[in-house]
């Protein structure tokens, strides 16, 4: 297999095989904010935090970093990240066994999303991604899973769809989870900017500082199984539930 080599001005050599570059490009495409899954319409509870005076405008970067880090470590990574890992792992199994594992992970992920807006958002984004996966990327595993979702036999959560799709495209498990956690973080800080809780400059500082949290959380999630899919963010869940009853809403969740 040939290598593409790029030598930069600092005399470092960065080598990736053709297959690895293809995987990287696929991951960049799927993680792009322009990819039509609708992630940008969600605030992940931030809007309700602001409405109830729990976050000021603008807010201290340290407080936002703590909140984002907790959301990743205690919420998104053990729930979506672990479900992603399970569905990704399922593609390497015998087809029927793999589909059963995917459905179990999908159902468990739905169960741990306590707020209806969070469940609806995950399934809406998942079905949008699934549509693109079937029409753009194709693949037997994607088509078989899509049939189950269409028949109502599996919820179709975004993280699960993402796991199936990235596995089909050859993207490594940890890379796929890291991409999902980063996409969540980027969307989270974008929502904070739109809510005037911070500015664009600080948003980039937050993304830079949360790197190690994302990396550690991705590694932890990669080795876990369906029984480990969980979430422990009670205040965030309450904020999400209150958001459903708000008279005025800028975001869908």
C-alpha positions as CSV (number, residue, x, y, z in Angstrom):
1,X,0.0,0.0,0.0
2,X,1.4,3.4,-1.0
3,X,2.1,6.2,1.4
4,X,1.5,9.9,0.8
5,X,4.2,11.9,2.6
6,X,4.1,15.6,3.5
7,X,7.2,17.3,4.8
8,X,6.5,20.6,6.5
9,X,8.9,23.5,7.1
10,X,9.7,22.2,10.6
11,X,11.3,19.1,9.1
12,X,8.7,16.8,10.5
13,X,7.4,14.0,8.3
14,X,3.8,12.9,8.5
15,X,2.8,9.7,6.8
16,X,-0.5,8.1,6.3
17,X,-1.5,5.3,4.0
18,X,-4.1,5.8,1.3
19,X,-6.7,4.0,3.3
20,X,-6.0,6.0,6.4
21,X,-6.3,9.2,4.5
22,X,-9.6,8.1,3.1
23,X,-10.8,7.3,6.6
24,X,-9.7,10.7,7.8
25,X,-11.5,12.5,4.9
26,X,-14.6,10.5,5.7
27,X,-14.5,11.5,9.3
28,X,-13.9,15.2,8.5
29,X,-16.9,15.1,6.2
30,X,-19.2,13.5,8.8
31,X,-18.0,15.9,11.5
32,X,-18.4,19.0,9.4
33,X,-21.0,21.4,10.9
34,X,-22.5,21.7,7.4
35,X,-23.4,18.0,7.4
36,X,-27.2,18.0,7.4
37,X,-28.1,16.4,10.7
38,X,-29.5,19.5,12.4
39,X,-27.1,19.5,15.3
40,X,-26.9,23.3,15.3
41,X,-30.5,23.8,16.5
42,X,-29.8,22.3,19.9
43,X,-28.4,24.0,23.0
44,X,-28.1,20.9,25.2
45,X,-29.8,22.6,28.1
46,X,-27.7,25.8,27.9
47,X,-30.7,27.9,26.9
48,X,-32.6,26.9,30.1
49,X,-29.5,27.4,32.3
50,X,-29.4,31.0,31.0
51,X,-33.2,31.6,31.3
52,X,-33.1,30.5,35.0
53,X,-30.1,32.8,35.8
54,X,-27.7,29.9,36.3
55,X,-25.3,31.3,33.7
56,X,-24.6,35.0,33.2
57,X,-24.0,36.9,30.0
58,X,-21.1,36.8,29.4
59,X,-20.1,34.0,31.7
60,X,-16.7,33.1,33.1
61,X,-14.7,30.8,30.8
62,X,-13.8,28.6,33.8
63,X,-17.4,27.9,34.7
64,X,-18.3,27.1,31.1
65,X,-15.3,24.8,30.8
66,X,-16.4,22.9,34.0
67,X,-19.9,22.6,32.7
68,X,-18.8,21.4,29.3
69,X,-16.3,18.9,30.8
70,X,-19.0,17.5,33.1
71,X,-21.4,17.2,30.2
72,X,-18.8,15.1,28.3
73,X,-17.5,12.9,31.1
74,X,-20.8,12.2,32.9
75,X,-23.3,12.5,30.1
76,X,-22.3,12.3,26.4
77,X,-19.3,10.0,26.6
78,X,-20.8,7.2,28.8
79,X,-24.1,7.4,26.9
80,X,-23.6,8.3,23.3
81,X,-19.9,7.5,23.2
82,X,-20.4,4.0,24.6
83,X,-23.4,3.3,22.4
84,X,-21.3,4.4,19.4
85,X,-18.5,2.0,20.5
86,X,-21.0,-0.9,20.7
87,X,-22.5,-0.3,17.3
88,X,-19.1,0.2,15.8
89,X,-17.9,-3.1,17.3
90,X,-21.0,-4.9,16.0
91,X,-20.0,-4.4,12.4
92,X,-17.2,-6.9,12.9
93,X,-19.5,-9.6,14.1
94,X,-21.7,-12.1,12.1
95,X,-24.4,-10.0,10.5
96,X,-27.4,-11.1,12.6
97,X,-25.5,-11.1,15.9
98,X,-24.2,-7.6,15.0
99,X,-27.7,-6.3,14.2
100,X,-28.9,-7.6,17.6
101,X,-26.1,-5.8,19.4
102,X,-26.9,-2.6,17.5
103,X,-30.6,-2.7,18.5
104,X,-29.7,-3.4,22.1
105,X,-27.3,-0.4,22.2
106,X,-29.8,1.8,20.4
107,X,-32.6,0.9,22.8
108,X,-30.5,1.3,25.9
109,X,-29.3,4.7,24.7
110,X,-32.9,5.8,24.3
111,X,-33.7,4.6,27.8
112,X,-30.9,6.7,29.5
113,X,-32.0,9.9,27.7
114,X,-34.5,11.0,30.4
115,X,-35.8,14.3,28.7
116,X,-38.1,13.8,25.8
117,X,-36.4,16.6,23.9
118,X,-33.0,14.8,24.2
119,X,-34.6,11.6,22.9
120,X,-36.3,13.3,20.1
121,X,-33.2,15.2,19.1
122,X,-31.0,12.1,19.1
123,X,-33.5,10.2,16.9
124,X,-34.1,13.1,14.6
125,X,-30.4,13.6,14.0
126,X,-29.9,9.9,13.7
127,X,-32.5,9.5,11.0
128,X,-31.1,12.4,9.1
129,X,-27.7,10.9,9.2
130,X,-29.1,7.5,8.3
131,X,-30.8,8.9,5.2
132,X,-27.5,10.4,4.1
133,X,-25.7,7.2,4.9
134,X,-28.0,5.1,2.8
135,X,-28.1,7.4,-0.2
136,X,-24.5,8.7,-0.1
137,X,-22.3,6.0,1.5
138,X,-24.4,2.8,1.0
139,X,-23.2,-0.5,2.5
140,X,-25.1,-3.7,3.5
141,X,-24.8,-3.1,7.2
142,X,-26.2,0.4,6.9
143,X,-29.1,-0.8,4.7
144,X,-30.0,-3.6,7.1
145,X,-30.0,-1.3,10.1
146,X,-32.0,1.3,8.2
147,X,-34.7,-1.3,7.5
148,X,-35.0,-2.0,11.3
149,X,-35.3,1.7,12.1
150,X,-37.9,2.2,9.3
151,X,-39.9,-0.7,10.7
152,X,-39.8,0.8,14.2
153,X,-37.7,-2.1,15.6
154,X,-34.8,0.2,16.5
155,X,-34.9,3.9,17.6
156,X,-32.2,5.2,15.3
157,X,-30.1,7.3,17.7
158,X,-27.5,9.5,16.1
159,X,-24.5,8.0,18.0
160,X,-25.6,4.5,17.0
161,X,-26.0,5.4,13.3
162,X,-22.6,7.2,13.5
163,X,-21.0,4.1,14.9
164,X,-22.4,1.8,12.2
165,X,-21.4,4.3,9.5
166,X,-17.9,5.0,10.7
167,X,-17.2,1.3,11.1
168,X,-18.4,0.7,7.5
169,X,-16.1,3.4,6.3
170,X,-13.1,1.8,8.2
171,X,-12.7,4.6,10.7
172,X,-11.2,3.3,14.0
173,X,-13.4,3.2,17.1
174,X,-11.6,5.7,19.2
175,X,-11.3,8.1,16.3
176,X,-15.1,7.9,15.7
177,X,-15.9,8.5,19.4
178,X,-13.5,11.4,19.6
179,X,-15.1,12.9,16.5
180,X,-18.6,12.6,18.0
181,X,-17.5,14.1,21.3
182,X,-15.7,17.0,19.5
183,X,-18.7,17.6,17.3
184,X,-20.9,17.8,20.5
185,X,-18.4,20.2,22.1
186,X,-18.2,22.4,19.0
187,X,-22.0,22.6,18.8
188,X,-22.2,23.3,22.6
189,X,-19.8,26.3,22.4
190,X,-21.5,27.6,19.3
191,X,-24.8,27.5,21.2
192,X,-23.1,29.4,24.1
193,X,-22.0,32.1,21.6
194,X,-25.5,32.4,20.1
195,X,-26.9,32.8,23.7
196,X,-24.3,35.5,24.4
197,X,-22.8,33.5,27.2
198,X,-19.4,33.9,25.7
199,X,-17.7,35.2,22.5
200,X,-16.1,33.5,19.6
201,X,-12.5,33.9,20.9
202,X,-13.3,32.3,24.3
203,X,-15.3,29.5,22.5
204,X,-12.1,28.5,20.7
205,X,-10.2,28.6,24.0
206,X,-12.8,26.3,25.5
207,X,-12.4,23.8,22.6
208,X,-8.7,23.8,23.0
209,X,-8.8,23.3,26.8
210,X,-11.4,20.5,26.7
211,X,-9.1,18.3,24.4
212,X,-7.8,16.1,27.1
213,X,-11.3,15.6,28.6
214,X,-12.5,14.5,25.1
215,X,-9.5,12.2,24.6
216,X,-9.8,10.5,28.0
217,X,-13.6,10.1,27.7
218,X,-13.2,8.6,24.2
219,X,-10.7,6.0,25.4
220,X,-12.9,5.0,28.3
221,X,-16.0,4.7,26.2
222,X,-14.3,2.6,23.5
223,X,-13.8,-0.4,25.9
224,X,-17.3,-0.4,27.4
225,X,-20.3,-2.6,26.6
226,X,-24.1,-2.1,26.3
227,X,-24.6,-2.6,30.1
228,X,-22.3,0.4,30.6
229,X,-24.4,2.9,28.6
230,X,-25.4,5.4,31.2
231,X,-25.7,9.1,32.0
232,X,-25.5,11.0,35.3
233,X,-26.3,14.7,34.8
234,X,-29.4,15.3,37.0
235,X,-29.3,19.1,36.8
236,X,-28.8,19.1,33.0
237,X,-31.8,16.6,32.7
238,X,-34.0,18.9,34.8
239,X,-33.0,21.9,32.6
240,X,-33.8,19.9,29.5
241,X,-37.2,19.0,30.9
242,X,-37.9,22.6,31.8
243,X,-36.9,23.7,28.3
244,X,-39.9,21.6,26.9
245,X,-42.3,23.9,28.8
246,X,-40.6,27.3,28.0
247,X,-42.8,29.9,26.3
248,X,-40.0,31.3,24.3
249,X,-37.2,29.1,22.8
250,X,-34.4,29.9,20.4
251,X,-33.2,26.2,20.3
252,X,-35.1,22.9,19.8
253,X,-33.5,21.5,23.0
